[in-house]
N, CA, C and O atoms as a Tripos MOL2 file, in Angstrom:
@<TRIPOS>MOLECULE
protein
  264   263    66     0     0
PROTEIN
NO_CHARGES

@<TRIPOS>ATOM
      1 N          13.6910   12.8750  -10.4860 N.3       1 UNK1
      2 CA         13.4430   11.5620   -9.7270 C.3       1 UNK1
      3 C          12.1200   11.1290   -9.5940 C.2       1 UNK1
      4 O          11.2580   11.9200   -9.2120 O.2       1 UNK1
      5 N          11.8750   10.0450   -9.8450 N.am      2 UNK2
      6 CA         10.7660    9.3270   -9.5850 C.3       2 UNK2
      7 C          10.7630    8.2540   -8.5370 C.2       2 UNK2
      8 O          11.8020    7.6670   -8.2340 O.2       2 UNK2
      9 N           9.5050    7.9690   -7.9340 N.am      3 UNK3
     10 CA          9.6430    6.9290   -6.8090 C.3       3 UNK3
     11 C           8.3350    5.9360   -6.8570 C.2       3 UNK3
     12 O           7.2410    6.1990   -7.3550 O.2       3 UNK3
     13 N           8.7430    4.7260   -6.2060 N.am      4 UNK4
     14 CA          7.2310    4.0810   -6.1180 C.3       4 UNK4
     15 C           7.5040    3.3300   -4.9880 C.2       4 UNK4
     16 O           8.6150    3.2490   -4.4650 O.2       4 UNK4
     17 N           6.2120    2.6280   -4.5020 N.am      5 UNK5
     18 CA          6.2190    2.1660   -3.1680 C.3       5 UNK5
     19 C           6.2260    0.7400   -3.4430 C.2       5 UNK5
     20 O           5.8160    0.2450   -4.4930 O.2       5 UNK5
     21 N           6.7910   -0.0100   -2.2890 N.am      6 UNK6
     22 CA          6.7770   -1.2610   -2.0430 C.3       6 UNK6
     23 C           6.1410   -1.8230   -0.6850 C.2       6 UNK6
     24 O           6.8440   -1.8440    0.3250 O.2       6 UNK6
     25 N           4.6760   -2.3260   -0.6450 N.am      7 UNK7
     26 CA          4.2630   -2.5200    0.4570 C.3       7 UNK7
     27 C           4.8400   -3.8580    1.0100 C.2       7 UNK7
     28 O           5.1730   -4.7790    0.2650 O.2       7 UNK7
     29 N           4.9230   -3.8960    2.1730 N.am      8 UNK8
     30 CA          5.5460   -5.1070    3.1150 C.3       8 UNK8
     31 C           4.3290   -5.5560    4.1370 C.2       8 UNK8
     32 O           3.9210   -4.8340    5.0470 O.2       8 UNK8
     33 N           3.7420   -7.0670    3.7850 N.am      9 UNK9
     34 CA          2.8690   -7.4670    4.3340 C.3       9 UNK9
     35 C           3.1090   -8.4320    5.6400 C.2       9 UNK9
     36 O           4.1490   -9.0800    5.7610 O.2       9 UNK9
     37 N           2.0710   -8.4640    6.5830 N.am     10 UNK10
     38 CA          2.3930   -9.1970    7.7650 C.3      10 UNK10
     39 C           2.7870  -10.6660    7.4020 C.2      10 UNK10
     40 O           3.4380  -11.3470    8.1950 O.2      10 UNK10
     41 N           2.3940  -11.1250    6.2300 N.am     11 UNK11
     42 CA          2.9630  -12.6690    5.9310 C.3      11 UNK11
     43 C           4.2800  -12.8930    5.4160 C.2      11 UNK11
     44 O           4.7420  -14.0030    5.1500 O.2      11 UNK11
     45 N           4.9460  -11.6450    5.2690 N.am     12 UNK12
     46 CA          6.2490  -11.7140    4.8020 C.3      12 UNK12
     47 C           6.4340  -11.5550    3.3370 C.2      12 UNK12
     48 O           7.5180  -11.8070    2.8110 O.2      12 UNK12
     49 N           5.3900  -11.1390    2.6600 N.am     13 UNK13
     50 CA          5.3410  -10.9610    1.2290 C.3      13 UNK13
     51 C           5.3870   -9.4560    0.9280 C.2      13 UNK13
     52 O           5.1760   -8.7370    1.9050 O.2      13 UNK13
     53 N           5.6230   -8.8530   -0.2300 N.am     14 UNK14
     54 CA          5.6750   -7.6200   -0.6920 C.3      14 UNK14
     55 C           4.8030   -7.4820   -1.8590 C.2      14 UNK14
     56 O           4.4450   -8.5150   -2.4250 O.2      14 UNK14
     57 N           4.4360   -6.4110   -2.2700 N.am     15 UNK15
     58 CA          3.6890   -5.6770   -3.4630 C.3      15 UNK15
     59 C           3.8320   -4.5720   -3.7110 C.2      15 UNK15
     60 O           3.9490   -3.7610   -2.7920 O.2      15 UNK15
     61 N           3.8690   -4.1940   -4.9730 N.am     16 UNK16
     62 CA          3.5600   -2.7110   -5.2680 C.3      16 UNK16
     63 C           2.2830   -2.4880   -5.4310 C.2      16 UNK16
     64 O           2.1130   -1.3430   -5.8490 O.2      16 UNK16
     65 N           1.0700   -3.2090   -5.2540 N.am     17 UNK17
     66 CA         -0.0570   -2.9390   -5.2550 C.3      17 UNK17
     67 C          -0.5920   -2.0940   -6.6780 C.2      17 UNK17
     68 O          -0.9150   -2.5590   -7.7710 O.2      17 UNK17
     69 N          -0.5610   -1.0370   -6.3240 N.am     18 UNK18
     70 CA         -1.2190   -0.1660   -7.8070 C.3      18 UNK18
     71 C          -0.1410   -0.1820   -8.9700 C.2      18 UNK18
     72 O          -0.5110   -0.2150  -10.1440 O.2      18 UNK18
     73 N           1.3600   -0.1560   -8.5790 N.am     19 UNK19
     74 CA          2.4560    0.0730   -9.1590 C.3      19 UNK19
     75 C           2.8170    1.5960   -9.8570 C.2      19 UNK19
     76 O           3.5930    1.8480  -10.7800 O.2      19 UNK19
     77 N           2.0710    2.3810   -9.1650 N.am     20 UNK20
     78 CA          2.0260    3.8520   -9.4870 C.3      20 UNK20
     79 C           3.5450    4.4070   -9.5120 C.2      20 UNK20
     80 O           4.3460    3.8320   -8.7750 O.2      20 UNK20
     81 N           3.8730    5.1860  -10.0870 N.am     21 UNK21
     82 CA          5.3060    6.0940   -9.8210 C.3      21 UNK21
     83 C           4.7840    7.3850   -9.4860 C.2      21 UNK21
     84 O           3.7630    7.8430   -9.9980 O.2      21 UNK21
     85 N           5.4410    7.9380   -8.6770 N.am     22 UNK22
     86 CA          5.4130    9.4610   -7.9140 C.3      22 UNK22
     87 C           6.5140   10.3410   -8.3740 C.2      22 UNK22
     88 O           7.6400    9.8610   -8.5020 O.2      22 UNK22
     89 N           6.2670   11.6720   -8.6500 N.am     23 UNK23
     90 CA          7.2940   12.5540   -9.0290 C.3      23 UNK23
     91 C           8.1030   12.6840   -8.0440 C.2      23 UNK23
     92 O           9.3110   12.5660   -8.2550 O.2      23 UNK23
     93 N           7.4680   13.0360   -6.3720 N.am     24 UNK24
     94 CA          8.2400   12.9450   -5.2560 C.3      24 UNK24
     95 C           8.0500   12.2300   -4.1650 C.2      24 UNK24
     96 O           6.9590   11.7650   -3.8340 O.2      24 UNK24
     97 N           9.1640   12.0960   -3.5100 N.am     25 UNK25
     98 CA          9.1650   11.3340   -2.1380 C.3      25 UNK25
     99 C           8.0610   11.4990   -1.5360 C.2      25 UNK25
    100 O           7.4100   10.4850   -1.2820 O.2      25 UNK25
    101 N           7.5020   12.9000   -1.1120 N.am     26 UNK26
    102 CA          6.4640   13.2050   -0.2400 C.3      26 UNK26
    103 C           5.0900   12.5150   -0.9450 C.2      26 UNK26
    104 O           4.3680   11.7130   -0.3530 O.2      26 UNK26
    105 N           4.8920   12.9540   -2.2280 N.am     27 UNK27
    106 CA          3.8900   12.2140   -2.7640 C.3      27 UNK27
    107 C           3.7010   10.7140   -2.6580 C.2      27 UNK27
    108 O           2.5970   10.2390   -2.3880 O.2      27 UNK27
    109 N           4.8890    9.8870   -2.8940 N.am     28 UNK28
    110 CA          4.9930    8.5480   -2.6520 C.3      28 UNK28
    111 C           4.4500    8.1290   -1.1930 C.2      28 UNK28
    112 O           3.6860    7.1940   -0.9520 O.2      28 UNK28
    113 N           5.0100    9.0170   -0.2910 N.am     29 UNK29
    114 CA          4.6430    8.6750    1.2980 C.3      29 UNK29
    115 C           3.2600    9.1160    1.5420 C.2      29 UNK29
    116 O           2.6870    8.3710    2.3370 O.2      29 UNK29
    117 N           2.5300   10.1120    1.1000 N.am     30 UNK30
    118 CA          1.3450   10.3350    1.3360 C.3      30 UNK30
    119 C           0.3760    9.4050    0.7560 C.2      30 UNK30
    120 O          -0.6290    9.1090    1.4020 O.2      30 UNK30
    121 N           0.6280    8.8390   -0.6000 N.am     31 UNK31
    122 CA         -0.3320    7.9060   -1.2090 C.3      31 UNK31
    123 C           0.1460    6.4970   -0.8080 C.2      31 UNK31
    124 O          -0.6130    5.5900   -1.1520 O.2      31 UNK31
    125 N           1.3030    6.1320   -0.1200 N.am     32 UNK32
    126 CA          1.3960    4.8510    0.5080 C.3      32 UNK32
    127 C           0.5620    4.8950    1.8430 C.2      32 UNK32
    128 O           0.0190    3.8080    2.0400 O.2      32 UNK32
    129 N           0.3130    5.7900    2.7750 N.am     33 UNK33
    130 CA         -0.2520    6.1200    4.0100 C.3      33 UNK33
    131 C          -1.7450    5.7680    3.4710 C.2      33 UNK33
    132 O          -2.3300    4.8260    4.0030 O.2      33 UNK33
    133 N          -2.3870    6.5090    2.4140 N.am     34 UNK34
    134 CA         -3.7800    6.3300    1.9820 C.3      34 UNK34
    135 C          -3.9010    4.8940    1.6730 C.2      34 UNK34
    136 O          -4.6100    4.1400    2.3400 O.2      34 UNK34
    137 N          -3.2040    4.5220    0.6570 N.am     35 UNK35
    138 CA         -3.2640    3.1210    0.2700 C.3      35 UNK35
    139 C          -3.3610    2.1370    1.2420 C.2      35 UNK35
    140 O          -4.1250    1.1880    1.0640 O.2      35 UNK35
    141 N          -2.6270    2.2440    2.3410 N.am     36 UNK36
    142 CA         -2.6760    1.2990    3.3270 C.3      36 UNK36
    143 C          -3.5150    1.3820    4.2880 C.2      36 UNK36
    144 O          -3.4640    0.4690    5.1130 O.2      36 UNK36
    145 N          -4.4220    2.3500    4.4720 N.am     37 UNK37
    146 CA         -5.5780    2.7720    5.1500 C.3      37 UNK37
    147 C          -6.6880    2.1780    4.3090 C.2      37 UNK37
    148 O          -7.5610    1.5600    4.9190 O.2      37 UNK37
    149 N          -6.7850    2.2890    2.8560 N.am     38 UNK38
    150 CA         -7.7230    1.9920    1.9880 C.3      38 UNK38
    151 C          -7.9720    0.2910    2.1320 C.2      38 UNK38
    152 O          -9.0520   -0.2820    2.2780 O.2      38 UNK38
    153 N          -6.3240   -0.4310    2.0200 N.am     39 UNK39
    154 CA         -6.5650   -1.7550    2.0250 C.3      39 UNK39
    155 C          -7.1190   -2.3630    3.0200 C.2      39 UNK39
    156 O          -7.8240   -3.3540    2.8280 O.2      39 UNK39
    157 N          -6.8570   -1.7990    4.4010 N.am     40 UNK40
    158 CA         -7.2610   -2.2720    5.5730 C.3      40 UNK40
    159 C          -8.8830   -1.8960    5.8030 C.2      40 UNK40
    160 O          -9.6040   -2.6570    6.4480 O.2      40 UNK40
    161 N          -9.3420   -0.7590    5.2670 N.am     41 UNK41
    162 CA        -10.9620   -0.7660    5.1200 C.3      41 UNK41
    163 C         -11.3920   -1.6590    4.2770 C.2      41 UNK41
    164 O         -12.3170   -2.3530    4.6990 O.2      41 UNK41
    165 N         -10.9370   -1.9150    2.9790 N.am     42 UNK42
    166 CA        -11.4650   -2.7840    2.3370 C.3      42 UNK42
    167 C         -11.6730   -3.9990    2.7460 C.2      42 UNK42
    168 O         -12.7130   -4.5940    2.4630 O.2      42 UNK42
    169 N         -10.6390   -4.5670    3.5200 N.am     43 UNK43
    170 CA        -10.8160   -5.9370    3.9910 C.3      43 UNK43
    171 C         -11.7030   -6.0940    5.1530 C.2      43 UNK43
    172 O         -12.2970   -7.1530    5.3580 O.2      43 UNK43
    173 N         -11.8220   -4.9240    6.0270 N.am     44 UNK44
    174 CA        -12.9030   -4.9540    6.7690 C.3      44 UNK44
    175 C         -14.4110   -5.2640    6.2020 C.2      44 UNK44
    176 O         -15.1940   -6.1310    6.5900 O.2      44 UNK44
    177 N         -14.5590   -4.3780    5.2610 N.am     45 UNK45
    178 CA        -15.6890   -4.5320    4.4330 C.3      45 UNK45
    179 C         -15.9740   -5.7640    3.8540 C.2      45 UNK45
    180 O         -17.1560   -6.1080    3.8440 O.2      45 UNK45
    181 N         -15.1340   -6.5010    3.3670 N.am     46 UNK46
    182 CA        -15.3600   -7.6740    2.6820 C.3      46 UNK46
    183 C         -15.3980   -8.6490    3.6560 C.2      46 UNK46
    184 O         -15.9770   -9.6840    3.3250 O.2      46 UNK46
    185 N         -14.8510   -8.5880    4.9710 N.am     47 UNK47
    186 CA        -14.9300   -9.5600    6.1360 C.3      47 UNK47
    187 C         -16.5310   -9.4960    6.5510 C.2      47 UNK47
    188 O         -17.2530  -10.4850    6.6800 O.2      47 UNK47
    189 N         -16.8550   -8.3700    6.6980 N.am     48 UNK48
    190 CA        -18.1570   -8.0370    7.2210 C.3      48 UNK48
    191 C         -19.2250   -8.6000    6.2740 C.2      48 UNK48
    192 O         -20.3030   -9.0290    6.6850 O.2      48 UNK48
    193 N         -18.8400   -8.5710    4.8970 N.am     49 UNK49
    194 CA        -19.6780   -8.9360    4.1040 C.3      49 UNK49
    195 C         -20.1070  -10.7240    3.6670 C.2      49 UNK49
    196 O         -21.0050  -11.2520    3.0120 O.2      49 UNK49
    197 N         -18.8680  -11.2330    4.4700 N.am     50 UNK50
    198 CA        -18.5450  -12.4800    4.2330 C.3      50 UNK50
    199 C         -18.1060  -13.1310    2.9290 C.2      50 UNK50
    200 O         -18.3720  -14.2650    2.5310 O.2      50 UNK50
    201 N         -17.4180  -12.2310    2.3770 N.am     51 UNK51
    202 CA        -16.5530  -12.2420    1.0940 C.3      51 UNK51
    203 C         -15.0860  -12.8220    1.4050 C.2      51 UNK51
    204 O         -14.7120  -12.9890    2.5660 O.2      51 UNK51
    205 N         -14.3220  -13.1030    0.3510 N.am     52 UNK52
    206 CA        -13.0570  -13.6790    0.2960 C.3      52 UNK52
    207 C         -12.4210  -12.2250    0.5550 C.2      52 UNK52
    208 O         -13.0050  -11.2590    0.0650 O.2      52 UNK52
    209 N         -11.0700  -12.0000    1.4190 N.am     53 UNK53
    210 CA        -10.1650  -11.2730    1.4190 C.3      53 UNK53
    211 C          -8.7950  -11.6550    1.9320 C.2      53 UNK53
    212 O          -8.5420  -12.6890    2.5500 O.2      53 UNK53
    213 N          -7.9540  -10.7160    1.6100 N.am     54 UNK54
    214 CA         -6.6020  -10.9230    2.0980 C.3      54 UNK54
    215 C          -6.3620  -10.9380    3.4880 C.2      54 UNK54
    216 O          -6.5670   -9.8580    4.0430 O.2      54 UNK54
    217 N          -5.9900  -11.8520    4.1860 N.am     55 UNK55
    218 CA         -5.9960  -11.7890    5.6890 C.3      55 UNK55
    219 C          -4.5710  -10.9440    6.0600 C.2      55 UNK55
    220 O          -4.5080  -10.3770    7.1510 O.2      55 UNK55
    221 N          -3.5700  -10.8890    5.2310 N.am     56 UNK56
    222 CA         -2.4550  -10.3000    5.5260 C.3      56 UNK56
    223 C          -2.7990   -8.6780    5.6050 C.2      56 UNK56
    224 O          -3.7340   -8.1730    4.9840 O.2      56 UNK56
    225 N          -1.9680   -8.0040    6.3960 N.am     57 UNK57
    226 CA         -2.0400   -6.6950    6.5610 C.3      57 UNK57
    227 C          -0.7950   -5.8540    6.2980 C.2      57 UNK57
    228 O           0.2970   -6.2390    6.7160 O.2      57 UNK57
    229 N          -0.9290   -4.7160    5.6160 N.am     58 UNK58
    230 CA          0.2130   -3.8330    5.4810 C.3      58 UNK58
    231 C           0.8830   -3.4440    6.5420 C.2      58 UNK58
    232 O           0.3150   -2.5860    7.2170 O.2      58 UNK58
    233 N           2.0270   -3.8460    6.9420 N.am     59 UNK59
    234 CA          2.9410   -3.5300    8.1050 C.3      59 UNK59
    235 C           3.5910   -2.0740    8.1540 C.2      59 UNK59
    236 O           3.6630   -1.2610    9.0760 O.2      59 UNK59
    237 N           4.0540   -2.0330    6.7860 N.am     60 UNK60
    238 CA          4.9580   -0.9130    6.3920 C.3      60 UNK60
    239 C           5.2150   -0.8510    4.8110 C.2      60 UNK60
    240 O           4.7310   -1.6790    4.0400 O.2      60 UNK60
    241 N           5.9040    0.0540    4.4710 N.am     61 UNK61
    242 CA          6.4040    0.3000    2.9870 C.3      61 UNK61
    243 C           7.4200    0.9320    2.9660 C.2      61 UNK61
    244 O           7.7210    1.7960    3.7900 O.2      61 UNK61
    245 N           8.1550    0.5420    1.9100 N.am     62 UNK62
    246 CA          9.6930    1.1240    1.3210 C.3      62 UNK62
    247 C           9.2090    2.1720    0.1320 C.2      62 UNK62
    248 O           8.2800    1.9300   -0.6400 O.2      62 UNK62
    249 N           9.9670    3.3180    0.1260 N.am     63 UNK63
    250 CA          9.7980    3.9730   -1.3110 C.3      63 UNK63
    251 C          11.0280    3.9050   -1.8230 C.2      63 UNK63
    252 O          12.0040    4.1030   -1.0990 O.2      63 UNK63
    253 N          11.1470    3.6310   -3.0690 N.am     64 UNK64
    254 CA         12.2300    3.4620   -3.6550 C.3      64 UNK64
    255 C          12.3140    4.5210   -4.9760 C.2      64 UNK64
    256 O          11.3410    5.0020   -5.5570 O.2      64 UNK64
    257 N          13.6790    4.7420   -5.2760 N.am     65 UNK65
    258 CA         14.0150    5.4190   -6.4840 C.3      65 UNK65
    259 C          13.9650    4.8370   -7.7600 C.2      65 UNK65
    260 O          14.6210    3.8210   -7.9940 O.2      65 UNK65
    261 N          13.2640    5.3640   -8.6040 N.am     66 UNK66
    262 CA         13.1850    4.5690  -10.0930 C.3      66 UNK66
    263 C          13.8100    5.4450  -11.2520 C.2      66 UNK66
    264 O          13.8350    5.0150  -12.4050 O.2      66 UNK66
@<TRIPOS>BOND
     1     1     2 1
     2     2     3 1
     3     3     4 2
     4     3     5 am
     5     5     6 1
     6     6     7 1
     7     7     8 2
     8     7     9 am
     9     9    10 1
    10    10    11 1
    11    11    12 2
    12    11    13 am
    13    13    14 1
    14    14    15 1
    15    15    16 2
    16    15    17 am
    17    17    18 1
    18    18    19 1
    19    19    20 2
    20    19    21 am
    21    21    22 1
    22    22    23 1
    23    23    24 2
    24    23    25 am
    25    25    26 1
    26    26    27 1
    27    27    28 2
    28    27    29 am
    29    29    30 1
    30    30    31 1
    31    31    32 2
    32    31    33 am
    33    33    34 1
    34    34    35 1
    35    35    36 2
    36    35    37 am
    37    37    38 1
    38    38    39 1
    39    39    40 2
    40    39    41 am
    41    41    42 1
    42    42    43 1
    43    43    44 2
    44    43    45 am
    45    45    46 1
    46    46    47 1
    47    47    48 2
    48    47    49 am
    49    49    50 1
    50    50    51 1
    51    51    52 2
    52    51    53 am
    53    53    54 1
    54    54    55 1
    55    55    56 2
    56    55    57 am
    57    57    58 1
    58    58    59 1
    59    59    60 2
    60    59    61 am
    61    61    62 1
    62    62    63 1
    63    63    64 2
    64    63    65 am
    65    65    66 1
    66    66    67 1
    67    67    68 2
    68    67    69 am
    69    69    70 1
    70    70    71 1
    71    71    72 2
    72    71    73 am
    73    73    74 1
    74    74    75 1
    75    75    76 2
    76    75    77 am
    77    77    78 1
    78    78    79 1
    79    79    80 2
    80    79    81 am
    81    81    82 1
    82    82    83 1
    83    83    84 2
    84    83    85 am
    85    85    86 1
    86    86    87 1
    87    87    88 2
    88    87    89 am
    89    89    90 1
    90    90    91 1
    91    91    92 2
    92    91    93 am
    93    93    94 1
    94    94    95 1
    95    95    96 2
    96    95    97 am
    97    97    98 1
    98    98    99 1
    99    99   100 2
   100    99   101 am
   101   101   102 1
   102   102   103 1
   103   103   104 2
   104   103   105 am
   105   105   106 1
   106   106   107 1
   107   107   108 2
   108   107   109 am
   109   109   110 1
   110   110   111 1
   111   111   112 2
   112   111   113 am
   113   113   114 1
   114   114   115 1
   115   115   116 2
   116   115   117 am
   117   117   118 1
   118   118   119 1
   119   119   120 2
   120   119   121 am
   121   121   122 1
   122   122   123 1
   123   123   124 2
   124   123   125 am
   125   125   126 1
   126   126   127 1
   127   127   128 2
   128   127   129 am
   129   129   130 1
   130   130   131 1
   131   131   132 2
   132   131   133 am
   133   133   134 1
   134   134   135 1
   135   135   136 2
   136   135   137 am
   137   137   138 1
   138   138   139 1
   139   139   140 2
   140   139   141 am
   141   141   142 1
   142   142   143 1
   143   143   144 2
   144   143   145 am
   145   145   146 1
   146   146   147 1
   147   147   148 2
   148   147   149 am
   149   149   150 1
   150   150   151 1
   151   151   152 2
   152   151   153 am
   153   153   154 1
   154   154   155 1
   155   155   156 2
   156   155   157 am
   157   157   158 1
   158   158   159 1
   159   159   160 2
   160   159   161 am
   161   161   162 1
   162   162   163 1
   163   163   164 2
   164   163   165 am
   165   165   166 1
   166   166   167 1
   167   167   168 2
   168   167   169 am
   169   169   170 1
   170   170   171 1
   171   171   172 2
   172   171   173 am
   173   173   174 1
   174   174   175 1
   175   175   176 2
   176   175   177 am
   177   177   178 1
   178   178   179 1
   179   179   180 2
   180   179   181 am
   181   181   182 1
   182   182   183 1
   183   183   184 2
   184   183   185 am
   185   185   186 1
   186   186   187 1
   187   187   188 2
   188   187   189 am
   189   189   190 1
   190   190   191 1
   191   191   192 2
   192   191   193 am
   193   193   194 1
   194   194   195 1
   195   195   196 2
   196   195   197 am
   197   197   198 1
   198   198   199 1
   199   199   200 2
   200   199   201 am
   201   201   202 1
   202   202   203 1
   203   203   204 2
   204   203   205 am
   205   205   206 1
   206   206   207 1
   207   207   208 2
   208   207   209 am
   209   209   210 1
   210   210   211 1
   211   211   212 2
   212   211   213 am
   213   213   214 1
   214   214   215 1
   215   215   216 2
   216   215   217 am
   217   217   218 1
   218   218   219 1
   219   219   220 2
   220   219   221 am
   221   221   222 1
   222   222   223 1
   223   223   224 2
   224   223   225 am
   225   225   226 1
   226   226   227 1
   227   227   228 2
   228   227   229 am
   229   229   230 1
   230   230   231 1
   231   231   232 2
   232   231   233 am
   233   233   234 1
   234   234   235 1
   235   235   236 2
   236   235   237 am
   237   237   238 1
   238   238   239 1
   239   239   240 2
   240   239   241 am
   241   241   242 1
   242   242   243 1
   243   243   244 2
   244   243   245 am
   245   245   246 1
   246   246   247 1
   247   247   248 2
   248   247   249 am
   249   249   250 1
   250   250   251 1
   251   251   252 2
   252   251   253 am
   253   253   254 1
   254   254   255 1
   255   255   256 2
   256   255   257 am
   257   257   258 1
   258   258   259 1
   259   259   260 2
   260   259   261 am
   261   261   262 1
   262   262   263 1
   263   263   264 2
@<TRIPOS>SUBSTRUCTURE
     1 UNK1         2 RESIDUE 1 A UNK
     2 UNK2         6 RESIDUE 1 A UNK
     3 UNK3        10 RESIDUE 1 A UNK
     4 UNK4        14 RESIDUE 1 A UNK
     5 UNK5        18 RESIDUE 1 A UNK
     6 UNK6        22 RESIDUE 1 A UNK
     7 UNK7        26 RESIDUE 1 A UNK
     8 UNK8        30 RESIDUE 1 A UNK
     9 UNK9        34 RESIDUE 1 A UNK
    10 UNK10       38 RESIDUE 1 A UNK
    11 UNK11       42 RESIDUE 1 A UNK
    12 UNK12       46 RESIDUE 1 A UNK
    13 UNK13       50 RESIDUE 1 A UNK
    14 UNK14       54 RESIDUE 1 A UNK
    15 UNK15       58 RESIDUE 1 A UNK
    16 UNK16       62 RESIDUE 1 A UNK
    17 UNK17       66 RESIDUE 1 A UNK
    18 UNK18       70 RESIDUE 1 A UNK
    19 UNK19       74 RESIDUE 1 A UNK
    20 UNK20       78 RESIDUE 1 A UNK
    21 UNK21       82 RESIDUE 1 A UNK
    22 UNK22       86 RESIDUE 1 A UNK
    23 UNK23       90 RESIDUE 1 A UNK
    24 UNK24       94 RESIDUE 1 A UNK
    25 UNK25       98 RESIDUE 1 A UNK
    26 UNK26      102 RESIDUE 1 A UNK
    27 UNK27      106 RESIDUE 1 A UNK
    28 UNK28      110 RESIDUE 1 A UNK
    29 UNK29      114 RESIDUE 1 A UNK
    30 UNK30      118 RESIDUE 1 A UNK
    31 UNK31      122 RESIDUE 1 A UNK
    32 UNK32      126 RESIDUE 1 A UNK
    33 UNK33      130 RESIDUE 1 A UNK
    34 UNK34      134 RESIDUE 1 A UNK
    35 UNK35      138 RESIDUE 1 A UNK
    36 UNK36      142 RESIDUE 1 A UNK
    37 UNK37      146 RESIDUE 1 A UNK
    38 UNK38      150 RESIDUE 1 A UNK
    39 UNK39      154 RESIDUE 1 A UNK
    40 UNK40      158 RESIDUE 1 A UNK
    41 UNK41      162 RESIDUE 1 A UNK
    42 UNK42      166 RESIDUE 1 A UNK
    43 UNK43      170 RESIDUE 1 A UNK
    44 UNK44      174 RESIDUE 1 A UNK
    45 UNK45      178 RESIDUE 1 A UNK
    46 UNK46      182 RESIDUE 1 A UNK
    47 UNK47      186 RESIDUE 1 A UNK
    48 UNK48      190 RESIDUE 1 A UNK
    49 UNK49      194 RESIDUE 1 A UNK
    50 UNK50      198 RESIDUE 1 A UNK
    51 UNK51      202 RESIDUE 1 A UNK
    52 UNK52      206 RESIDUE 1 A UNK
    53 UNK53      210 RESIDUE 1 A UNK
    54 UNK54      214 RESIDUE 1 A UNK
    55 UNK55      218 RESIDUE 1 A UNK
    56 UNK56      222 RESIDUE 1 A UNK
    57 UNK57      226 RESIDUE 1 A UNK
    58 UNK58      230 RESIDUE 1 A UNK
    59 UNK59      234 RESIDUE 1 A UNK
    60 UNK60      238 RESIDUE 1 A UNK
    61 UNK61      242 RESIDUE 1 A UNK
    62 UNK62      246 RESIDUE 1 A UNK
    63 UNK63      250 RESIDUE 1 A UNK
    64 UNK64      254 RESIDUE 1 A UNK
    65 UNK65      258 RESIDUE 1 A UNK
    66 UNK66      262 RESIDUE 1 A UNK
Protein backbone atom coordinates (compact mmCIF):
# COMPACT_ATOMS: atom_id res chain seq x y z
CA UNK A 1 0.00 0.00 0.00
CA UNK A 2 0.98 3.61 -0.48
CA UNK A 3 -0.15 6.76 1.32
CA UNK A 4 -0.31 10.48 0.72
CA UNK A 5 -0.94 13.41 3.02
CA UNK A 6 -3.68 16.00 2.62
CA UNK A 7 -3.06 19.10 4.75
CA UNK A 8 -6.00 21.01 6.23
CA UNK A 9 -5.46 24.74 6.66
CA UNK A 10 -7.02 27.18 9.09
CA UNK A 11 -8.81 28.98 6.25
CA UNK A 12 -10.72 25.82 5.30
CA UNK A 13 -8.59 24.91 2.27
CA UNK A 14 -6.71 21.68 1.70
CA UNK A 15 -3.53 20.87 -0.23
CA UNK A 16 -1.08 18.07 -0.82
CA UNK A 17 1.85 20.55 -0.67
CA UNK A 18 4.65 18.35 -2.00
CA UNK A 19 2.40 15.61 -3.42
CA UNK A 20 4.71 12.88 -2.13
CA UNK A 21 3.65 9.24 -1.91
CA UNK A 22 4.85 7.25 1.13
CA UNK A 23 5.29 3.50 1.45
CA UNK A 24 3.97 3.23 5.01
CA UNK A 25 1.39 5.04 7.12
CA UNK A 26 4.06 5.71 9.75
CA UNK A 27 6.36 7.35 7.19
CA UNK A 28 3.49 9.54 5.98
CA UNK A 29 2.65 10.56 9.56
CA UNK A 30 6.28 11.40 10.34
CA UNK A 31 6.70 13.44 7.16
CA UNK A 32 3.37 15.24 7.69
CA UNK A 33 4.43 16.40 11.14
CA UNK A 34 7.80 17.58 9.81
CA UNK A 35 6.24 19.40 6.85
CA UNK A 36 3.73 21.15 9.14
CA UNK A 37 6.57 22.33 11.35
CA UNK A 38 8.64 23.46 8.36
CA UNK A 39 5.64 25.31 6.86
CA UNK A 40 5.06 27.17 10.12
CA UNK A 41 8.72 28.05 10.54
CA UNK A 42 8.96 29.23 6.93
CA UNK A 43 6.00 31.54 7.48
CA UNK A 44 7.72 32.96 10.57
CA UNK A 45 10.91 33.68 8.61
CA UNK A 46 9.01 35.32 5.76
CA UNK A 47 6.96 37.44 8.17
CA UNK A 48 10.10 38.64 9.96
CA UNK A 49 11.74 39.48 6.62
CA UNK A 50 8.69 41.48 5.54
CA UNK A 51 7.99 39.12 2.64
CA UNK A 52 4.65 37.77 1.43
CA UNK A 53 3.55 34.55 3.11
CA UNK A 54 0.48 32.37 3.48
CA UNK A 55 -1.42 33.52 6.56
CA UNK A 56 -3.27 30.20 6.88
CA UNK A 57 -1.72 27.59 9.14
CA UNK A 58 -1.80 23.81 8.91
CA UNK A 59 -4.28 22.72 11.58
CA UNK A 60 -4.14 18.99 10.87
CA UNK A 61 -3.80 16.48 8.08
CA UNK A 62 -5.38 13.38 6.67
CA UNK A 63 -3.42 10.39 5.47
CA UNK A 64 -5.14 8.54 2.68
CA UNK A 65 -4.38 5.28 0.95
CA UNK A 66 -3.65 5.55 -2.76
